[in-house]
Structures are given as C-alpha cells and as structure tokens.
PDB file of C-alpha atoms in Angstrom:
ATOM      1  CA  ASP A 285       0.000   0.000   0.000  1.00  0.00           C
ATOM      2  CA  ILE A 286       1.128   3.583  -0.606  1.00  0.00           C
ATOM      3  CA  VAL A 287       1.574   5.357   2.710  1.00  0.00           C
ATOM      4  CA  MET A 288       0.880   9.078   2.761  1.00  0.00           C
ATOM      5  CA  THR A 289       2.452  11.341   5.362  1.00  0.00           C
ATOM      6  CA  GLN A 290       1.822  15.020   5.997  1.00  0.00           C
ATOM      7  CA  SER A 291       3.623  17.761   7.858  1.00  0.00           C
ATOM      8  CA  PRO A 292       3.026  19.596  10.024  1.00  0.00           C
ATOM      9  CA  ASP A 293       0.209  17.975  11.999  1.00  0.00           C
ATOM     10  CA  SER A 294      -1.198  21.431  12.636  1.00  0.00           C
ATOM     11  CA  LEU A 295      -0.318  25.054  12.063  1.00  0.00           C
ATOM     12  CA  ALA A 296      -1.611  28.441  13.050  1.00  0.00           C
ATOM     13  CA  VAL A 297      -1.370  31.233  10.505  1.00  0.00           C
ATOM     14  CA  SER A 298      -2.335  34.890  10.750  1.00  0.00           C
ATOM     15  CA  LEU A 299      -5.052  36.178   8.485  1.00  0.00           C
ATOM     16  CA  GLY A 300      -3.584  37.138   5.146  1.00  0.00           C
ATOM     17  CA  GLU A 301      -0.435  35.114   5.663  1.00  0.00           C
ATOM     18  CA  ARG A 302       0.686  31.974   3.836  1.00  0.00           C
ATOM     19  CA  ALA A 303       0.067  28.397   4.968  1.00  0.00           C
ATOM     20  CA  THR A 304       2.190  25.583   3.565  1.00  0.00           C
ATOM     21  CA  ILE A 305       1.365  21.906   3.983  1.00  0.00           C
ATOM     22  CA  ASN A 306       3.662  19.123   2.858  1.00  0.00           C
ATOM     23  CA  CYS A 307       2.686  15.644   1.741  1.00  0.00           C
ATOM     24  CA  LYS A 308       4.914  12.703   0.953  1.00  0.00           C
ATOM     25  CA  SER A 309       4.022   9.369  -0.585  1.00  0.00           C
ATOM     26  CA  SER A 310       5.941   6.167   0.123  1.00  0.00           C
ATOM     27  CA  GLN A 311       6.251   5.541  -3.610  1.00  0.00           C
ATOM     28  CA  SER A 312       5.883   7.654  -6.689  1.00  0.00           C
ATOM     29  CA  VAL A 313       2.360   8.536  -7.792  1.00  0.00           C
ATOM     30  CA  LEU A 314       3.579   9.857 -11.135  1.00  0.00           C
ATOM     31  CA  TYR A 315       2.192   7.779 -13.978  1.00  0.00           C
ATOM     32  CA  ALA A 316       4.861   7.870 -16.651  1.00  0.00           C
ATOM     33  CA  SER A 317       2.599   7.201 -19.627  1.00  0.00           C
ATOM     34  CA  ASN A 318       0.621  10.419 -19.135  1.00  0.00           C
ATOM     35  CA  ASN A 319       3.021  12.373 -16.885  1.00  0.00           C
ATOM     36  CA  ASN A 320       0.277  12.962 -14.343  1.00  0.00           C
ATOM     37  CA  ASN A 321       0.678  12.843 -10.594  1.00  0.00           C
ATOM     38  CA  TYR A 322      -2.288  11.030  -9.068  1.00  0.00           C
ATOM     39  CA  LEU A 323      -2.391  13.285  -6.020  1.00  0.00           C
ATOM     40  CA  ALA A 324      -5.364  15.255  -4.695  1.00  0.00           C
ATOM     41  CA  TRP A 325      -5.938  17.696  -1.837  1.00  0.00           C
ATOM     42  CA  TYR A 326      -9.159  18.013   0.145  1.00  0.00           C
ATOM     43  CA  GLN A 327     -10.461  20.531   2.658  1.00  0.00           C
ATOM     44  CA  HIS A 328     -12.608  19.164   5.471  1.00  0.00           C
ATOM     45  CA  LYS A 329     -14.613  21.329   7.829  1.00  0.00           C
ATOM     46  CA  PRO A 330     -16.563  19.975  10.831  1.00  0.00           C
ATOM     47  CA  GLY A 331     -20.072  18.871   9.976  1.00  0.00           C
ATOM     48  CA  GLN A 332     -19.437  19.023   6.244  1.00  0.00           C
ATOM     49  CA  PRO A 333     -18.235  16.497   3.691  1.00  0.00           C
ATOM     50  CA  PRO A 334     -14.692  16.866   2.397  1.00  0.00           C
ATOM     51  CA  LYS A 335     -14.239  19.165  -0.562  1.00  0.00           C
ATOM     52  CA  LEU A 336     -11.890  18.486  -3.452  1.00  0.00           C
ATOM     53  CA  LEU A 337      -9.494  21.403  -3.889  1.00  0.00           C
ATOM     54  CA  ILE A 338      -6.680  20.178  -6.134  1.00  0.00           C
ATOM     55  CA  TYR A 339      -6.189  17.169  -8.408  1.00  0.00           C
ATOM     56  CA  TRP A 340      -3.323  16.034 -10.637  1.00  0.00           C
ATOM     57  CA  ALA A 341      -1.224  17.614  -7.869  1.00  0.00           C
ATOM     58  CA  SER A 342      -1.655  21.136  -9.208  1.00  0.00           C
ATOM     59  CA  THR A 343      -4.997  21.530 -11.014  1.00  0.00           C
ATOM     60  CA  ARG A 344      -7.497  23.591  -9.074  1.00  0.00           C
ATOM     61  CA  GLU A 345     -11.040  22.222  -8.959  1.00  0.00           C
ATOM     62  CA  SER A 346     -13.666  24.485 -10.490  1.00  0.00           C
ATOM     63  CA  GLY A 347     -14.770  27.196  -8.078  1.00  0.00           C
ATOM     64  CA  VAL A 348     -11.798  26.856  -5.749  1.00  0.00           C
ATOM     65  CA  PRO A 349     -10.221  30.251  -4.984  1.00  0.00           C
ATOM     66  CA  ASP A 350      -6.867  30.856  -6.608  1.00  0.00           C
ATOM     67  CA  ARG A 351      -5.219  31.393  -3.221  1.00  0.00           C
ATOM     68  CA  PHE A 352      -5.088  27.580  -3.097  1.00  0.00           C
ATOM     69  CA  SER A 353      -2.276  26.076  -5.137  1.00  0.00           C
ATOM     70  CA  GLY A 354      -0.625  22.684  -5.365  1.00  0.00           C
ATOM     71  CA  SER A 355       2.835  21.704  -6.477  1.00  0.00           C
ATOM     72  CA  GLY A 356       5.251  18.814  -6.502  1.00  0.00           C
ATOM     73  CA  SER A 357       5.848  15.594  -8.372  1.00  0.00           C
ATOM     74  CA  GLY A 358       6.736  11.986  -7.768  1.00  0.00           C
ATOM     75  CA  THR A 359       6.663  11.578  -4.007  1.00  0.00           C
ATOM     76  CA  ASP A 360       6.772  15.123  -2.619  1.00  0.00           C
ATOM     77  CA  PHE A 361       3.901  17.573  -2.780  1.00  0.00           C
ATOM     78  CA  THR A 362       2.848  20.881  -1.278  1.00  0.00           C
ATOM     79  CA  LEU A 363      -0.438  22.684  -0.767  1.00  0.00           C
ATOM     80  CA  THR A 364      -0.100  26.423  -0.350  1.00  0.00           C
ATOM     81  CA  ILE A 365      -2.803  28.778   0.858  1.00  0.00           C
ATOM     82  CA  SER A 366      -1.691  32.279  -0.052  1.00  0.00           C
ATOM     83  CA  GLY A 367      -3.440  34.892   2.010  1.00  0.00           C
ATOM     84  CA  LEU A 368      -5.303  32.785   4.559  1.00  0.00           C
ATOM     85  CA  GLN A 369      -8.933  33.694   5.107  1.00  0.00           C
ATOM     86  CA  ALA A 370     -11.053  32.894   8.148  1.00  0.00           C
ATOM     87  CA  GLU A 371     -13.113  30.434   6.100  1.00  0.00           C
ATOM     88  CA  ASP A 372      -9.972  28.399   5.354  1.00  0.00           C
ATOM     89  CA  VAL A 373      -9.843  27.026   8.908  1.00  0.00           C
ATOM     90  CA  ALA A 374     -10.160  23.284   8.311  1.00  0.00           C
ATOM     91  CA  VAL A 375      -8.277  20.023   8.147  1.00  0.00           C
ATOM     92  CA  TYR A 376      -6.472  19.408   4.862  1.00  0.00           C
ATOM     93  CA  TYR A 377      -5.782  15.953   3.486  1.00  0.00           C
ATOM     94  CA  CYS A 378      -3.669  14.754   0.630  1.00  0.00           C
ATOM     95  CA  GLN A 379      -4.719  11.555  -1.113  1.00  0.00           C
ATOM     96  CA  GLN A 380      -3.195   9.331  -3.738  1.00  0.00           C
ATOM     97  CA  TYR A 381      -5.492   7.870  -6.383  1.00  0.00           C
ATOM     98  CA  TYR A 382      -2.696   6.161  -8.291  1.00  0.00           C
ATOM     99  CA  THR A 383      -3.656   2.702  -7.121  1.00  0.00           C
ATOM    100  CA  THR A 384      -5.978   0.945  -4.741  1.00  0.00           C
ATOM    101  CA  PRO A 385      -6.167   0.963  -1.849  1.00  0.00           C
ATOM    102  CA  PHE A 386      -6.512   4.698  -2.221  1.00  0.00           C
ATOM    103  CA  THR A 387      -4.884   6.299   0.779  1.00  0.00           C
ATOM    104  CA  PHE A 388      -5.125   9.612   2.572  1.00  0.00           C
ATOM    105  CA  GLY A 389      -2.561  11.444   4.598  1.00  0.00           C
ATOM    106  CA  PRO A 390      -3.319  11.856   8.308  1.00  0.00           C
ATOM    107  CA  GLY A 391      -4.432  15.447   7.813  1.00  0.00           C
ATOM    108  CA  THR A 392      -3.127  18.879   8.747  1.00  0.00           C
ATOM    109  CA  LYS A 393      -5.249  21.155  10.897  1.00  0.00           C
ATOM    110  CA  VAL A 394      -5.052  24.818   9.897  1.00  0.00           C
ATOM    111  CA  ASP A 395      -6.090  27.448  12.436  1.00  0.00           C
ATOM    112  CA  ILE A 396      -5.923  31.199  12.671  1.00  0.00           C
TER     113      ILE A 396
ATOM    114  CA  GLU B 237     -26.857  19.906  -9.533  1.00  0.00           C
ATOM    115  CA  VAL B 238     -25.074  16.797  -8.325  1.00  0.00           C
ATOM    116  CA  GLN B 239     -26.601  15.308  -5.196  1.00  0.00           C
ATOM    117  CA  LEU B 240     -25.633  12.286  -3.144  1.00  0.00           C
ATOM    118  CA  VAL B 241     -27.686  11.340  -0.102  1.00  0.00           C
ATOM    119  CA  GLU B 242     -26.606   8.525   2.186  1.00  0.00           C
ATOM    120  CA  SER B 243     -28.990   6.596   4.401  1.00  0.00           C
ATOM    121  CA  GLY B 244     -29.108   3.397   6.390  1.00  0.00           C
ATOM    122  CA  GLY B 245     -26.756   4.284   9.203  1.00  0.00           C
ATOM    123  CA  GLY B 246     -27.602   3.540  12.786  1.00  0.00           C
ATOM    124  CA  PHE B 247     -26.653   1.800  16.004  1.00  0.00           C
ATOM    125  CA  VAL B 248     -25.843  -1.899  15.908  1.00  0.00           C
ATOM    126  CA  GLU B 249     -24.061  -4.410  18.086  1.00  0.00           C
ATOM    127  CA  PRO B 250     -20.826  -6.119  17.079  1.00  0.00           C
ATOM    128  CA  GLY B 251     -21.415  -8.938  14.628  1.00  0.00           C
ATOM    129  CA  GLU B 252     -24.575  -7.421  13.193  1.00  0.00           C
ATOM    130  CA  SER B 253     -25.169  -6.115   9.676  1.00  0.00           C
ATOM    131  CA  LEU B 254     -26.248  -2.881   8.024  1.00  0.00           C
ATOM    132  CA  ARG B 255     -26.864  -1.831   4.442  1.00  0.00           C
ATOM    133  CA  LEU B 256     -26.026   1.720   3.476  1.00  0.00           C
ATOM    134  CA  SER B 257     -27.579   3.400   0.464  1.00  0.00           C
ATOM    135  CA  CYS B 258     -26.475   6.432  -1.501  1.00  0.00           C
ATOM    136  CA  ALA B 259     -29.201   7.958  -3.664  1.00  0.00           C
ATOM    137  CA  THR B 260     -27.848  10.148  -6.410  1.00  0.00           C
ATOM    138  CA  SER B 261     -28.923  12.621  -9.057  1.00  0.00           C
ATOM    139  CA  GLY B 262     -27.474  15.242 -11.349  1.00  0.00           C
ATOM    140  CA  PHE B 263     -24.853  13.195 -13.157  1.00  0.00           C
ATOM    141  CA  THR B 264     -24.623  10.162 -15.431  1.00  0.00           C
ATOM    142  CA  PHE B 265     -24.691   7.499 -12.732  1.00  0.00           C
ATOM    143  CA  SER B 266     -24.100   4.573 -15.062  1.00  0.00           C
ATOM    144  CA  LYS B 267     -20.736   5.982 -16.151  1.00  0.00           C
ATOM    145  CA  ALA B 268     -19.543   6.905 -12.676  1.00  0.00           C
ATOM    146  CA  TRP B 269     -16.970   5.162 -10.514  1.00  0.00           C
ATOM    147  CA  LEU B 270     -18.213   5.391  -6.944  1.00  0.00           C
ATOM    148  CA  SER B 271     -16.516   5.015  -3.608  1.00  0.00           C
ATOM    149  CA  TRP B 272     -17.274   4.840   0.067  1.00  0.00           C
ATOM    150  CA  VAL B 273     -15.020   6.789   2.438  1.00  0.00           C
ATOM    151  CA  ARG B 274     -15.325   6.821   6.218  1.00  0.00           C
ATOM    152  CA  GLN B 275     -14.153   8.891   9.132  1.00  0.00           C
ATOM    153  CA  ALA B 276     -13.998   7.347  12.577  1.00  0.00           C
ATOM    154  CA  PRO B 277     -14.504   9.671  15.558  1.00  0.00           C
ATOM    155  CA  GLY B 278     -11.474  11.885  16.002  1.00  0.00           C
ATOM    156  CA  LYS B 279      -9.667  10.217  13.103  1.00  0.00           C
ATOM    157  CA  GLY B 280      -8.846  11.039   9.508  1.00  0.00           C
ATOM    158  CA  LEU B 281     -10.394   9.949   6.246  1.00  0.00           C
ATOM    159  CA  GLU B 282     -10.199   6.308   5.206  1.00  0.00           C
ATOM    160  CA  TRP B 283     -11.147   4.935   1.804  1.00  0.00           C
ATOM    161  CA  VAL B 284     -13.376   1.892   2.213  1.00  0.00           C
ATOM    162  CA  GLY B 285     -14.006   0.645  -1.288  1.00  0.00           C
ATOM    163  CA  ARG B 286     -14.961   1.416  -4.884  1.00  0.00           C
ATOM    164  CA  ILE B 287     -17.091   0.091  -7.676  1.00  0.00           C
ATOM    165  CA  LYS B 288     -16.324   0.839 -11.295  1.00  0.00           C
ATOM    166  CA  SER B 289     -18.945   1.513 -13.933  1.00  0.00           C
ATOM    167  CA  LYS B 290     -20.368  -1.531 -15.690  1.00  0.00           C
ATOM    168  CA  ALA B 291     -18.751  -0.320 -18.911  1.00  0.00           C
ATOM    169  CA  ASP B 292     -15.398  -0.535 -17.131  1.00  0.00           C
ATOM    170  CA  GLY B 293     -16.153  -3.981 -15.766  1.00  0.00           C
ATOM    171  CA  GLY B 294     -18.208  -3.114 -12.692  1.00  0.00           C
ATOM    172  CA  THR B 295     -15.473  -4.514 -10.489  1.00  0.00           C
ATOM    173  CA  THR B 296     -14.966  -3.682  -6.849  1.00  0.00           C
ATOM    174  CA  ASP B 297     -11.930  -3.009  -4.686  1.00  0.00           C
ATOM    175  CA  TYR B 298     -11.826  -2.831  -0.912  1.00  0.00           C
ATOM    176  CA  ALA B 299      -9.571  -1.656   1.856  1.00  0.00           C
ATOM    177  CA  ALA B 300      -8.001  -4.482   3.827  1.00  0.00           C
ATOM    178  CA  PRO B 301      -9.927  -3.838   7.080  1.00  0.00           C
ATOM    179  CA  VAL B 302     -13.291  -4.427   5.371  1.00  0.00           C
ATOM    180  CA  LYS B 303     -12.442  -6.941   2.658  1.00  0.00           C
ATOM    181  CA  GLY B 304     -14.609 -10.023   2.972  1.00  0.00           C
ATOM    182  CA  ARG B 305     -17.105  -8.255   5.246  1.00  0.00           C
ATOM    183  CA  PHE B 306     -18.332  -5.330   3.125  1.00  0.00           C
ATOM    184  CA  THR B 307     -19.837  -5.568  -0.354  1.00  0.00           C
ATOM    185  CA  ILE B 308     -20.408  -2.622  -2.643  1.00  0.00           C
ATOM    186  CA  SER B 309     -23.032  -2.799  -5.371  1.00  0.00           C
ATOM    187  CA  ARG B 310     -24.896  -0.458  -7.651  1.00  0.00           C
ATOM    188  CA  ASP B 311     -28.310  -0.148  -9.240  1.00  0.00           C
ATOM    189  CA  ASP B 312     -27.853   1.880 -12.385  1.00  0.00           C
ATOM    190  CA  SER B 313     -31.599   1.926 -13.135  1.00  0.00           C
ATOM    191  CA  ARG B 314     -32.353   3.571  -9.791  1.00  0.00           C
ATOM    192  CA  GLU B 315     -29.035   5.462  -9.579  1.00  0.00           C
ATOM    193  CA  ILE B 316     -28.327   4.143  -6.112  1.00  0.00           C
ATOM    194  CA  LEU B 317     -25.061   2.928  -4.627  1.00  0.00           C
ATOM    195  CA  TYR B 318     -25.121   0.352  -1.840  1.00  0.00           C
ATOM    196  CA  MET B 319     -22.763  -1.074   0.709  1.00  0.00           C
ATOM    197  CA  GLN B 320     -23.684  -4.204   2.617  1.00  0.00           C
ATOM    198  CA  MET B 321     -21.737  -4.311   5.866  1.00  0.00           C
ATOM    199  CA  ASN B 322     -21.595  -7.659   7.653  1.00  0.00           C
ATOM    200  CA  SER B 323     -19.848  -8.831  10.806  1.00  0.00           C
ATOM    201  CA  LEU B 324     -19.546  -5.254  12.001  1.00  0.00           C
ATOM    202  CA  LYS B 325     -16.853  -4.432  14.518  1.00  0.00           C
ATOM    203  CA  THR B 326     -16.557  -1.576  16.995  1.00  0.00           C
ATOM    204  CA  GLU B 327     -13.755  -0.150  14.851  1.00  0.00           C
ATOM    205  CA  ASP B 328     -16.227   0.258  11.979  1.00  0.00           C
ATOM    206  CA  THR B 329     -17.880   3.078  13.915  1.00  0.00           C
ATOM    207  CA  ALA B 330     -17.628   6.104  11.629  1.00  0.00           C
ATOM    208  CA  ILE B 331     -19.379   8.552   9.391  1.00  0.00           C
ATOM    209  CA  TYR B 332     -19.663   6.902   5.995  1.00  0.00           C
ATOM    210  CA  TYR B 333     -19.600   9.055   2.879  1.00  0.00           C
ATOM    211  CA  CYS B 334     -20.314   8.091  -0.694  1.00  0.00           C
ATOM    212  CA  ALA B 335     -18.300   9.926  -3.318  1.00  0.00           C
ATOM    213  CA  THR B 336     -18.021  10.074  -7.082  1.00  0.00           C
ATOM    214  CA  GLY B 337     -15.078   9.887  -9.389  1.00  0.00           C
ATOM    215  CA  ASN B 338     -11.373   9.423  -9.003  1.00  0.00           C
ATOM    216  CA  PRO B 339     -10.374  11.602  -7.261  1.00  0.00           C
ATOM    217  CA  PHE B 340     -13.540  12.198  -5.285  1.00  0.00           C
ATOM    218  CA  ASP B 341     -15.172  15.283  -6.709  1.00  0.00           C
ATOM    219  CA  TYR B 342     -18.660  15.044  -5.198  1.00  0.00           C
ATOM    220  CA  TRP B 343     -19.545  13.783  -1.734  1.00  0.00           C
ATOM    221  CA  GLY B 344     -22.689  13.102   0.208  1.00  0.00           C
ATOM    222  CA  GLN B 345     -23.281  14.510   3.678  1.00  0.00           C
ATOM    223  CA  GLY B 346     -22.540  11.178   5.303  1.00  0.00           C
ATOM    224  CA  THR B 347     -24.396   8.711   7.502  1.00  0.00           C
ATOM    225  CA  LEU B 348     -23.285   7.692  10.975  1.00  0.00           C
ATOM    226  CA  VAL B 349     -22.717   4.056  11.813  1.00  0.00           C
ATOM    227  CA  THR B 350     -22.192   3.199  15.462  1.00  0.00           C
ATOM    228  CA  VAL B 351     -21.139  -0.313  16.435  1.00  0.00           C
ATOM    229  CA  SER B 352     -21.204  -0.885  20.164  1.00  0.00           C
ATOM    230  CA  SER B 353     -22.304  -3.406  22.729  1.00  0.00           C
TER     231      SER B 353
END
C-alpha cells in the first residue's frame, strides 16, 4: 500500500499570511505514460463532507479560490494557501489515487 | 446539480449487519466510478471501497480492514449505490460518505454508523 504522510500535523497562521502543507508518498504517484501525478488535496470542515481542492497535484477544482495552489511531483507535494482567510480554517488531506487501496494522509489542521 | 444522499446508518451491536444506500442525481450514474469513504470519531479519512462503472467492468476493490465483510453494489436503473456491511466491529464506527469519481469530486453529507455493545 502507498503510505501518505503530511507535515506539520497542525499550524496556526495569521489572516492574510501563507500556509504551507507538505505531503509525501511512500512511492511515486507519477504515472509515466501520461506524466500525471495522481495526487489530490481536500479541505474538510466539521459537519461538512470533504471538498476536493486540487487534483493532478496542481490543477485547481472548479470554483476553488486561486489562493489555493498545489505543487510537486513523484513523491513530494505541497499545498499552499496564499493569504489565509477565516473560512480556510479546516483540516487538509492529501490523497493518492494512483492505485488501490486509495490512501489519505493523516491530515493537517489549519487554524488562525 | 449533483446530489448524493446517504442513508441506512444507525446503532448496531458487534457482529450485526447494516446496508447503506447512496441515492444520487445530477450526473450520469451509469458511467460513474463510486466510492465509500469513512471517518472514525477523532480520526482522519479512510477509503473503504470502490465500484467501477459496468462499462469498465463493474469490479470492486476494498480496503483491507473491510475486505470479505463489506460488499459494494450499484443499481444503475435507480441510480443508487449500496454497501452491505456484515460482521460489524466496533472499529467500523464512523461517518460513511459516498463519493463520485477518481479523485472524489462530489460527496454526500454522510451517515453515521455506530457499532457498540
């Protein structure tokens, strides 16, 4: 199974500042034949279902504010929230969809 | 508008069974790959299993903790996803979400399953 790790476990960021979350996979999730990284990021707020933010490691889902950006390739990935807003307080998960069993990182809690 | 609505959760004792349903609308159900994802209390997200579209074989895959106990199925005519959960354990206590696609672009609101004696 591909093990996903995230760092930090939690972080507190001032409004308007940048939040950076790292994600590492135990093996590459880059599919050579199409050069796509099978890596997604989700935002999860209490009492709500998770929301897809980023897929293919760096493609923003429709309607997601452009302050959210994803980067990385292979085994190392980053989610950046540029200019944190109050509504961004949530837990963020990375997930690989390269192969089953699909696996999530343990989550990173972002607070103000 | 895409909608997914889970039902069937509840309180059961260890060893008992439950069947979850996920009623959907707003997308071409027959072409969709569908998954169940759960979140145990105070824990992170865990993928439970997936069913492909019939055109892609209709096959299922499961996470190791539920393999052999849970069965995912689909009714394309009614646009409903199911998950039969047998031999439930206390560690199966969680909110269960159905989700579409790969990755998971649409999610239901979830249904709570509590397994306790």
